[in-house]
Short mmCIF file of C-alpha atoms in Angstrom, two decimals:
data_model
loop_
_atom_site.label_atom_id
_atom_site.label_comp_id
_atom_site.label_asym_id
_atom_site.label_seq_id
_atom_site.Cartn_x
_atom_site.Cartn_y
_atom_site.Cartn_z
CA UNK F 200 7.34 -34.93 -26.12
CA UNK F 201 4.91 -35.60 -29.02
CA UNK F 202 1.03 -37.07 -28.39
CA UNK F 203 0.41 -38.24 -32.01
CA UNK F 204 -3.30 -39.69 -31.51
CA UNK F 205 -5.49 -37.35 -32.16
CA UNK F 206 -8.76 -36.12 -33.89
CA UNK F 207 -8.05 -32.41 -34.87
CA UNK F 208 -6.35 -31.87 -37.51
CA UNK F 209 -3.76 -29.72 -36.49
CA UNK F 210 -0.25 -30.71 -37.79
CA UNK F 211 2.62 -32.01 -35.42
CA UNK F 212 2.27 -30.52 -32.07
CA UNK F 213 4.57 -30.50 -29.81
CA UNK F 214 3.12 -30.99 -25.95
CA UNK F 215 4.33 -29.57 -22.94
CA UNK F 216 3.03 -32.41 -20.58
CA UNK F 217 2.57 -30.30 -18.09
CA UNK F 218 0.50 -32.98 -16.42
CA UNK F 219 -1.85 -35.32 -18.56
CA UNK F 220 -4.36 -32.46 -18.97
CA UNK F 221 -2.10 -31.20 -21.70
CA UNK F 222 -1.38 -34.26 -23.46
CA UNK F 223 -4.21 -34.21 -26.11
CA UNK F 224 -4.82 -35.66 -29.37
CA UNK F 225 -3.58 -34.20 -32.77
CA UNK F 226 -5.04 -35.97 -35.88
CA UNK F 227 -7.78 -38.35 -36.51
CA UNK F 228 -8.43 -39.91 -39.86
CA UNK F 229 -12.09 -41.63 -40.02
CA UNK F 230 -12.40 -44.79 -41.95
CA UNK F 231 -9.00 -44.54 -43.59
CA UNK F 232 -8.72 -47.60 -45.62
CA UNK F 233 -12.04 -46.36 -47.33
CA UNK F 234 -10.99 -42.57 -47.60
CA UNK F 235 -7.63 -43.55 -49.03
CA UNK F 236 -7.60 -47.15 -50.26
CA UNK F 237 -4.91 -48.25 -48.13
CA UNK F 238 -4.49 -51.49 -46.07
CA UNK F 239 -2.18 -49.46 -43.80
CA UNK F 240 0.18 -46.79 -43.00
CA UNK F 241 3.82 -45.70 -43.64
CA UNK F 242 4.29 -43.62 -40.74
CA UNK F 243 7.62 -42.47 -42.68
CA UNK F 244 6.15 -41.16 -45.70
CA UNK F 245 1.93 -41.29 -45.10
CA UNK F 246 -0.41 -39.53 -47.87
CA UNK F 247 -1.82 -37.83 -44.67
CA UNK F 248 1.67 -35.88 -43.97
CA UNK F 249 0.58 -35.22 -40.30
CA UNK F 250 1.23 -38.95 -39.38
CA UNK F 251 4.83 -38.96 -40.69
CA UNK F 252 7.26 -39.10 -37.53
CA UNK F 253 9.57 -36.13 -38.70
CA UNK F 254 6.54 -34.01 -37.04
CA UNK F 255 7.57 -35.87 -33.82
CA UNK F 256 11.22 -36.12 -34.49
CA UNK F 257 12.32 -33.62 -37.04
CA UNK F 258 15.89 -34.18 -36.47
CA UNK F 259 17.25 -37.26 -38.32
CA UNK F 260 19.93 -37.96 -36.04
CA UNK F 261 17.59 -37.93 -32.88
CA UNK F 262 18.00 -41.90 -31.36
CA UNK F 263 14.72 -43.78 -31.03
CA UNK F 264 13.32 -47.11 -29.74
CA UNK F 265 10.07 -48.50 -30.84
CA UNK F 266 7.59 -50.39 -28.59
CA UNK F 267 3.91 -51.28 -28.70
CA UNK F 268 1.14 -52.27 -26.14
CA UNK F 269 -2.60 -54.14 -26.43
CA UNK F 270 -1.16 -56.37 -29.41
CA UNK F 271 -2.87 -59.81 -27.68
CA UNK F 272 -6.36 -57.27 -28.97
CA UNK F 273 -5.36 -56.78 -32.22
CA UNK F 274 -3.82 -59.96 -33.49
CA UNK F 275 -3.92 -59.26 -37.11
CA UNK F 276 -2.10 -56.43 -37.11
CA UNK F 277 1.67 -56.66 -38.78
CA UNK F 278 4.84 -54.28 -38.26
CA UNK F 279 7.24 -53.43 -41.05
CA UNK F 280 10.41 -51.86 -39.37
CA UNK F 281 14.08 -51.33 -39.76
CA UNK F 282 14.45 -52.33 -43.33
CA UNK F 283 15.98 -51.18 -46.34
CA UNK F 284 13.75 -53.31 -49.16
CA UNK F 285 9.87 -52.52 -47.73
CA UNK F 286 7.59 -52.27 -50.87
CA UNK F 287 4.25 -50.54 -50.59
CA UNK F 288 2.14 -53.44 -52.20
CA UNK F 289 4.60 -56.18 -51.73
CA UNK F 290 3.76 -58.31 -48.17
CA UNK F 291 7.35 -58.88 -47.14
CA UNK F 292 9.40 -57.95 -44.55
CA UNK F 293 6.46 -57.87 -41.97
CA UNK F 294 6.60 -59.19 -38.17
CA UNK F 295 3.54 -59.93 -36.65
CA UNK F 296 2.75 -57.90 -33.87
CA UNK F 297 2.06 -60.55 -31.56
CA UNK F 298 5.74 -61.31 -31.52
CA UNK F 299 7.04 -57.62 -32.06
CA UNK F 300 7.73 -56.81 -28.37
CA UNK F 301 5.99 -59.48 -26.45
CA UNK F 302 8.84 -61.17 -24.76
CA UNK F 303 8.62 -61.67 -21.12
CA UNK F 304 11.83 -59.33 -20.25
CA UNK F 305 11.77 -55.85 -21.50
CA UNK F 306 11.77 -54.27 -18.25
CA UNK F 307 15.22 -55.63 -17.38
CA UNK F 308 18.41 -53.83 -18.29
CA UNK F 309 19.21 -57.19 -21.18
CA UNK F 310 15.20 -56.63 -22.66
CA UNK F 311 15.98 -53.15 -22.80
CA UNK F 312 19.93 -53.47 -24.37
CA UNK F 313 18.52 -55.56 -26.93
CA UNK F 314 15.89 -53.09 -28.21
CA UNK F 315 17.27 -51.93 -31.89
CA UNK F 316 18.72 -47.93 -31.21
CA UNK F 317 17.04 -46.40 -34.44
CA UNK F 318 16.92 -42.67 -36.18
CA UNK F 319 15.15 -41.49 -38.94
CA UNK F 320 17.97 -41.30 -40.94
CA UNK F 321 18.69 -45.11 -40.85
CA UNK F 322 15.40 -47.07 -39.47
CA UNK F 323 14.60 -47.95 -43.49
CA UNK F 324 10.79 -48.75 -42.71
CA UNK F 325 8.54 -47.68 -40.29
CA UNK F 326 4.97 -49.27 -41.47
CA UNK F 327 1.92 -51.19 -40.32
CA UNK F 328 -0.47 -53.07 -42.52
CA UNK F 329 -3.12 -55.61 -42.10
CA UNK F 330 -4.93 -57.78 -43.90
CA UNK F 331 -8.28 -58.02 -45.63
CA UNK F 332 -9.98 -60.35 -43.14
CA UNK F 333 -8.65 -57.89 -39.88
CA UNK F 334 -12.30 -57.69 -39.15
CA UNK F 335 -13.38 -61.14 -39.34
CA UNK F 336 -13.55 -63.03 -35.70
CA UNK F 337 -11.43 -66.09 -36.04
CA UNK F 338 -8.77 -67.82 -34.09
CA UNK F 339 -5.81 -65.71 -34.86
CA UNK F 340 -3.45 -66.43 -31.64
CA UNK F 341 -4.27 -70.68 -32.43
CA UNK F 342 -5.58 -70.85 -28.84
CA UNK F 343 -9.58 -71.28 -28.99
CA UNK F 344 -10.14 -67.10 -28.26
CA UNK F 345 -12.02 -65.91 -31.29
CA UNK F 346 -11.86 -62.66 -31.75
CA UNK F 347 -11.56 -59.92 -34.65
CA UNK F 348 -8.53 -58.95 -35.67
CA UNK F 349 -8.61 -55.47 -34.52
CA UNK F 350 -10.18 -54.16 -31.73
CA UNK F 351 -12.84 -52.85 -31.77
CA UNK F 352 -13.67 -49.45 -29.55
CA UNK F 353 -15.00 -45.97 -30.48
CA UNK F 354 -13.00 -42.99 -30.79
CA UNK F 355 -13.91 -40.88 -27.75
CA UNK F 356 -13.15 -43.86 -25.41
CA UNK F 357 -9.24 -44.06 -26.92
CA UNK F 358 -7.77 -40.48 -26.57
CA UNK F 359 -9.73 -38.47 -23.88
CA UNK F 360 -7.60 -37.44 -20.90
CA UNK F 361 -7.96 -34.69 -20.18
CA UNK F 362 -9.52 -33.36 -16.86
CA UNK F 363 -10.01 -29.96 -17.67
CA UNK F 364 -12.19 -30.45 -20.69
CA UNK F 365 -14.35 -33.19 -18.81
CA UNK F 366 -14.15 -31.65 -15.95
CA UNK F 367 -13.23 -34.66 -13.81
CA UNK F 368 -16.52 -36.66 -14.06
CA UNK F 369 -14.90 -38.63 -17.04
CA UNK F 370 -11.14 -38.27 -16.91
CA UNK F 371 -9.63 -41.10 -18.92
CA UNK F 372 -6.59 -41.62 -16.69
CA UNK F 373 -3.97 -42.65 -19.45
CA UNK F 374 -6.68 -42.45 -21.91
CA UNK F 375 -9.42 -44.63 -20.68
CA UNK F 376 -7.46 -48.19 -19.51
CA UNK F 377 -10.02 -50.98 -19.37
CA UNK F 378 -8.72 -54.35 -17.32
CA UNK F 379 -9.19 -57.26 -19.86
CA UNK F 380 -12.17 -59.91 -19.11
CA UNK F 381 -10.85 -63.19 -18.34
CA UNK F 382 -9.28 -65.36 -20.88
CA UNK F 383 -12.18 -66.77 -23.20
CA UNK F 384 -14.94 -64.63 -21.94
CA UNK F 385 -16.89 -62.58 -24.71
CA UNK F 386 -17.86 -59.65 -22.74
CA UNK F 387 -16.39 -56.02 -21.92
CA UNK F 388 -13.32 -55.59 -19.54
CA UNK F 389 -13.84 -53.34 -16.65
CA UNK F 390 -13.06 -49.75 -16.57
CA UNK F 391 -9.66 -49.24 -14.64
CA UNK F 392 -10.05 -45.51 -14.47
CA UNK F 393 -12.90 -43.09 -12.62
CA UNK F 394 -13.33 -39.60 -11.36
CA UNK F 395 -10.99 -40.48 -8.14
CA UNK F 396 -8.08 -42.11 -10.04
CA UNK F 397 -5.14 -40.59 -11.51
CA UNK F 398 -2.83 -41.44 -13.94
CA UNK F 399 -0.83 -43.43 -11.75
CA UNK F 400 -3.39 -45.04 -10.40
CA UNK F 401 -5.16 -45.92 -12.89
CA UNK F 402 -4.83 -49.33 -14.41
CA UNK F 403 -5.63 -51.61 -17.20
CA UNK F 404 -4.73 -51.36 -21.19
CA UNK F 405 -4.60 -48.23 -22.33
CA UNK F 406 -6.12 -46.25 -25.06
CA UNK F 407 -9.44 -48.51 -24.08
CA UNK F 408 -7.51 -51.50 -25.48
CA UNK F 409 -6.40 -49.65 -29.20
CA UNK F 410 -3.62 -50.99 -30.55
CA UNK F 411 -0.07 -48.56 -29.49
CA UNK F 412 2.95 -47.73 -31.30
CA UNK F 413 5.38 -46.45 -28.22
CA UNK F 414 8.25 -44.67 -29.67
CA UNK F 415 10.47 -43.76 -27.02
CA UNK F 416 13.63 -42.20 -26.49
CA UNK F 417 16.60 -44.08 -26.75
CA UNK F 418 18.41 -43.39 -23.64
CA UNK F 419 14.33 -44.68 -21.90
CA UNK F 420 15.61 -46.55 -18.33
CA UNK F 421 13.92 -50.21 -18.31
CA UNK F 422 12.88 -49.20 -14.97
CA UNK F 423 10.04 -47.05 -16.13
CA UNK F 424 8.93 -49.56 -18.62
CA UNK F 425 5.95 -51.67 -17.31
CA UNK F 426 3.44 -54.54 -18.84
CA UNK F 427 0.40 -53.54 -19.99
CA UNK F 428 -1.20 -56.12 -17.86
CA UNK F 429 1.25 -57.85 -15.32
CA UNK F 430 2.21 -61.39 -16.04
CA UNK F 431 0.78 -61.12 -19.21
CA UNK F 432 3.48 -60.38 -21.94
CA UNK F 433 0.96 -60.89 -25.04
CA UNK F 434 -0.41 -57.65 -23.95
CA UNK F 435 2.98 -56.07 -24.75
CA UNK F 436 4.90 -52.80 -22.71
CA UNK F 437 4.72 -49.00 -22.24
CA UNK F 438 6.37 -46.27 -20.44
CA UNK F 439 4.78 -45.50 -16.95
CA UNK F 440 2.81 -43.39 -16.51
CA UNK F 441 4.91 -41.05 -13.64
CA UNK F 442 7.83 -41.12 -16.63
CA UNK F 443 5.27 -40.44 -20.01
CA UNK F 444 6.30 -37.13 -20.66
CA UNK F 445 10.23 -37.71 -20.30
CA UNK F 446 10.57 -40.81 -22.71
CA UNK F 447 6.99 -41.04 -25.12
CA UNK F 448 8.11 -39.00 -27.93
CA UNK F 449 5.26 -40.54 -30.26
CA UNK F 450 2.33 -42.54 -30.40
CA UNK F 451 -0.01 -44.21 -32.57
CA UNK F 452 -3.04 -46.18 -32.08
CA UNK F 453 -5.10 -48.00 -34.45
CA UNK F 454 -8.36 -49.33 -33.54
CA UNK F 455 -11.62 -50.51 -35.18
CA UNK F 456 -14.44 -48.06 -34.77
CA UNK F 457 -17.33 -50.16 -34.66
CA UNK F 458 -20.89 -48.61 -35.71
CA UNK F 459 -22.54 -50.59 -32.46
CA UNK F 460 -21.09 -47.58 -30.17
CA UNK F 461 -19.76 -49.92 -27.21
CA UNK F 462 -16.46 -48.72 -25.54
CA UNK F 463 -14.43 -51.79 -24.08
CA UNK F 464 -15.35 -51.65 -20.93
CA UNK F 465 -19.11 -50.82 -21.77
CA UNK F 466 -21.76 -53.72 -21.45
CA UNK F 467 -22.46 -55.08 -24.85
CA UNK F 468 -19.35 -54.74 -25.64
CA UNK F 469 -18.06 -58.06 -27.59
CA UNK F 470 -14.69 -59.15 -29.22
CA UNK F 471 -16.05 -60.57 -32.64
CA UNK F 472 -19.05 -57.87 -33.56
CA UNK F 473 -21.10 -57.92 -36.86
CA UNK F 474 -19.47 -56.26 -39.96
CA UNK F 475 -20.03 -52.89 -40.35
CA UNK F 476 -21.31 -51.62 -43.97
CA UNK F 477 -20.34 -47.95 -43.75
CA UNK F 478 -18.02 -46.58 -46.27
CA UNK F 479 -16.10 -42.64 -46.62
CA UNK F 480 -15.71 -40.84 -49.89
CA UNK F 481 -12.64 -41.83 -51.25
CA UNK F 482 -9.99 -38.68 -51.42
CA UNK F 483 -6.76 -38.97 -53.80
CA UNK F 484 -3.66 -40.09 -52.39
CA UNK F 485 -0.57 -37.80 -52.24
CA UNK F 486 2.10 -38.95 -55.44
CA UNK F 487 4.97 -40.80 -54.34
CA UNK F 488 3.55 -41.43 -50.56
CA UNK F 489 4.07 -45.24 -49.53
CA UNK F 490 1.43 -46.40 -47.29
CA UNK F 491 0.87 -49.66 -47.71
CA UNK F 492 -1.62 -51.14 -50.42
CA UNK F 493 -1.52 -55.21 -50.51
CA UNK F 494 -5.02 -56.54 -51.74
CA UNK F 495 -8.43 -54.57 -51.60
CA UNK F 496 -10.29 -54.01 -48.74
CA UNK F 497 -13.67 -52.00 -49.80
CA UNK F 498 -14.43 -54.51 -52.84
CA UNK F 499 -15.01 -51.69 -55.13
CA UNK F 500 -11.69 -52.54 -56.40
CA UNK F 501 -11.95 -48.51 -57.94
CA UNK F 502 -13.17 -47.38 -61.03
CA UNK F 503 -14.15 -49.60 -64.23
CA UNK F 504 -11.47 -49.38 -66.65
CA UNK F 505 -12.26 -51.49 -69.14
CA UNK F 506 -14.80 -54.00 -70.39
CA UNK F 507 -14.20 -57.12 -72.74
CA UNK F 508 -16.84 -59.69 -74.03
CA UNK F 509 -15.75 -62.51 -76.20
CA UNK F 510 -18.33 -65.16 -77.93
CA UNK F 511 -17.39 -68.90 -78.03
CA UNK F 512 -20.66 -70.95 -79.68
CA UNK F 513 -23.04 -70.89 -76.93
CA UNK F 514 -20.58 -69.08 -74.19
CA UNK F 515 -20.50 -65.57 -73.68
CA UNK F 516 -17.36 -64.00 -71.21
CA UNK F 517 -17.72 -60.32 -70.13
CA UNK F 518 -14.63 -59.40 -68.17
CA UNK F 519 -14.17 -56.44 -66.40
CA UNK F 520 -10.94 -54.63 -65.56
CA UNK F 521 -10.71 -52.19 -62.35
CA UNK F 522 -8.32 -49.34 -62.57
CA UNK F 523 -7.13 -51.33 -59.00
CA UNK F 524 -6.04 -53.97 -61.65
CA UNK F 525 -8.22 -56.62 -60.16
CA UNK F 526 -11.04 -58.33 -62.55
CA UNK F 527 -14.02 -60.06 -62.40
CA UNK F 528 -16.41 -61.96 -64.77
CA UNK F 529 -19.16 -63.48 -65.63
CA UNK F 530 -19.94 -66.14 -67.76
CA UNK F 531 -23.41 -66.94 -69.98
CA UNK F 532 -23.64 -70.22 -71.34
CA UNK F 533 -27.06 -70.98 -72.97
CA UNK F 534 -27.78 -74.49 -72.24
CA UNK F 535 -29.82 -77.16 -74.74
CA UNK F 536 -33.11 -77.11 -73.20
CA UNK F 537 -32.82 -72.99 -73.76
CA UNK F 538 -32.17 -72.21 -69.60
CA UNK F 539 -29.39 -70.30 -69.00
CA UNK F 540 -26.45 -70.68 -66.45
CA UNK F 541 -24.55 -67.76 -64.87
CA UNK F 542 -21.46 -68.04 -63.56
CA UNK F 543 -20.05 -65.09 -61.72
CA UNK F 544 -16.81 -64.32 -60.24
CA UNK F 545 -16.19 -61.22 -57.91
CA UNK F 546 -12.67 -59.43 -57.93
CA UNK F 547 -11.68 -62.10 -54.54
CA UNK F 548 -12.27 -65.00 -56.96
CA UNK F 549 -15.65 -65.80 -54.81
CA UNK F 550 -18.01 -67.71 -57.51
CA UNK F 551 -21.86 -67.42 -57.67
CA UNK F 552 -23.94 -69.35 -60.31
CA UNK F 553 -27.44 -68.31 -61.13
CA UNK F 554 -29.68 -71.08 -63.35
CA UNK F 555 -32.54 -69.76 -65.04
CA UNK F 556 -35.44 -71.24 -67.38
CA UNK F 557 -35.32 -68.57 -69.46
CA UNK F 558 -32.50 -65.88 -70.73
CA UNK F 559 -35.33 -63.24 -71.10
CA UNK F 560 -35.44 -62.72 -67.10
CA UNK F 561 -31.90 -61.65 -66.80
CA UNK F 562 -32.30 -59.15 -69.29
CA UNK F 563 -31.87 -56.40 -66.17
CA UNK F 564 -28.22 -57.81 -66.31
CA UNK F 565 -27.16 -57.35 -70.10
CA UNK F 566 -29.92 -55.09 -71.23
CA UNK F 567 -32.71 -56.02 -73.79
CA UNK F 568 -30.44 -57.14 -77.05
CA UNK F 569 -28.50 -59.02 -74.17
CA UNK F 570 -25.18 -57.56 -76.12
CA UNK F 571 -23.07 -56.13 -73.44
CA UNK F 572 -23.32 -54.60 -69.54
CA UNK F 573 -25.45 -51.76 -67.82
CA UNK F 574 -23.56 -49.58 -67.62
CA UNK F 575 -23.09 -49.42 -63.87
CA UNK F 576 -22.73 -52.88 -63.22
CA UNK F 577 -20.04 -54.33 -61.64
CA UNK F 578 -19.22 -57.36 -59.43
CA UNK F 579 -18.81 -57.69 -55.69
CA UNK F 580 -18.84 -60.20 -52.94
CA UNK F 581 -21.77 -59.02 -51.02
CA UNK F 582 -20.87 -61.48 -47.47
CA UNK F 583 -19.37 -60.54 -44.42
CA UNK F 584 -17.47 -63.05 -44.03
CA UNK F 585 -13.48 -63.91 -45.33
CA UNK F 586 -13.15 -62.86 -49.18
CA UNK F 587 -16.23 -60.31 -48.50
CA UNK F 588 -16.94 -56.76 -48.69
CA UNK F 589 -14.98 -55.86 -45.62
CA UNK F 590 -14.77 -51.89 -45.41
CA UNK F 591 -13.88 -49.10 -42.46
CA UNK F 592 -11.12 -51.68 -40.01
CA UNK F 593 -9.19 -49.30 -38.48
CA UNK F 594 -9.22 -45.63 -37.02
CA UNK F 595 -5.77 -44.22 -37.37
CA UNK F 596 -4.85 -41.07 -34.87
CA UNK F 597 -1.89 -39.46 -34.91
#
């Protein structure tokens, strides 16, 4: 089998599970929606080649099924799959992950049966995407539990497992599991894994609650397929852990790596935490690569590529043009009493009017002849809220 999450970069490795202590990660991408201006990936054809499935499954004839766990954590989170007309920056064709494996019988032979058979000559699409607001704690499943949209962990806590390198006193047992608090209740689940568990034994979501892509052989028995959290289908399935290393042929988990340091089952831990302000240096994507890029989710909206400014009697419009092809604006009208009213609108259409008593104190805006922009000026929604400066939402392992 393949492990896919990891955090060296490494290329596709193939792992002899010889036991869990083997079965380590192989790529980890910080921050990429900053790094790469993505709002997900195309785990067919990524600009980070080492999260394309052919390193998994380099035959194209080799049958697959396609499974995930911990959705009910990460509700914002969308699956395009088995299609011929997925798009890049077109948002169609997507299932919500919180109905993408969720019903209540996939460990029966019918659940099983009715799993789509895929390869990678014929699966079409293979992406995930999510939108701009993932991070924002709202009411995503319509049942009163606000929470953000992904979920939110730290990297350590998702893909250590491995007894020899922590020598027992921190073995993750199927990658840290954490049993989920109570429906409603803020706080952090409770660790389902310690020095004296194993992986069988251990219990609770794994990956510390990061959201899991299971692909799995074809031929995979629905006998060794078991709920992430019994009774509770939202929480979606996974291969057992006695039977990982016979059926997992690939995983990926996507989580958001919040800056506050809390692992799920931590205390402080929350669902909904503050925004985090961090950004990466951007890096170039690879040509012709198709991970998904529907709306912006930095708000630098990239580089300035043009400037306009157009004079109508007592109205002045600067607009500027990102190389993202977004815009934003402001507009100067001098008034008749000789105050001035600035209204300006960031690249998410968010509008903020400043009223002054006199044009002379915005000069720091325009410059001194008031004739055109600084030169590094640009427009951004500065909240944390929806329509915000939203950056870092995910950590993508492979």
């Amino acid at each position: 089998g393949n492990f896919l999450t990891s955090t060296a970069f490494s290329g596709g490795v193939t792992a002899g599970f010889s036991g869990f202590a083997s079965c380590t990660s192989t790529k980890h991408v910080h921050q990429f929606d900053d790094t790469y201006d993505r709002t997900g990936v195309d785990m067919l054809n990524s600009t980070v080649p080492d999260f394309n499935l052919s390193n998994a499954i380099p035959s194209t004839s080799t049958a697959f099924k396609v499974i995930a766990q911990n959705q009910y954590l990460s509700p914002a989170v969308k699956l395009n799959i088995g299609r011929n007309d997925y798009l890049y920056n077109v948002d169609a064709g997507y299932i919500s992950l919180k109905n993408f494996t969720t019903n209540s019988n996939l460990n029966t032979s019918a659940g099983m049966a009715a799993l789509p058979t895929y390869t990678r000559a014929n699966i079409g699409s293979f992406a995930f995407n999510m939108p701009i607001d993932a991070l924002t704690a709202k009411d995503w499943w319509g049942n009163a539990d606000v929470r953000a949209g992904l979920h939110p962990t730290q990297t350590g806590c998702v893909h250590n497992s491995d007894k020899a390198t922590l020598l027992g006193v921190a073995d993750g047992n199927m990658y840290q599991p954490v049993i989920p608090p109570a429906f409603g209740v803020d706080g952090p689940g409770v660790d389902g894994w310690s020095s004296s568990t194993t992986p069988v034994t251990a219990s609770g979501v794994r990956h510390n609650g990061a959201l899991t892509i299971q692909v799995i052989r074809a031929d995979t028995p629905y006998t060794v397929i078991e709920a992430s959290v019994a009774g509770l289908p939202e929480y979606g399935w996974r291969v057992n852990a006695g039977n990982y290393g016979t059926y997992v042929l690939a995983e990926y988990t996507t989580f958001w790596h919040q800056k506050n340091k809390f692992c799920y089952g931590d205390a402080g831990w929350v669902k909904g935490p503050p925004a985090d302000p961090s950004s990466s240096t951007p890096h170039a994507i690879l040509a012709a690569t198709t991970d998904p890029k529907i709306g912006d989710l930095s708000g630098a909206s990239g580089t300035v590529a043009s400037k306009t400014r157009t004079v109508s009697g007592n109205i002045a419009t600067t607009t500027v043009t990102y190389s993202s092809g977004l815009t934003s604006s402001i507009v100067r009208t001098e008034n008749a009493d000789k105050s001035v009213t600035y209204l300006l609108t960031d690249v998410l259409g968010n509008p903020i009017r400043i009223d002054i008593a006199s044009p002379n104190s915005f000069n720091g805006l325009y410059g001194a002849s008031n004739t055109g922009f600084n030169s590094d000026f640009s427009i951004n929604s500065s909240s944390n809220g929806p329509g915000g400066r939203r950056v870092s939402w995910h950590e993508l392992f492979r």
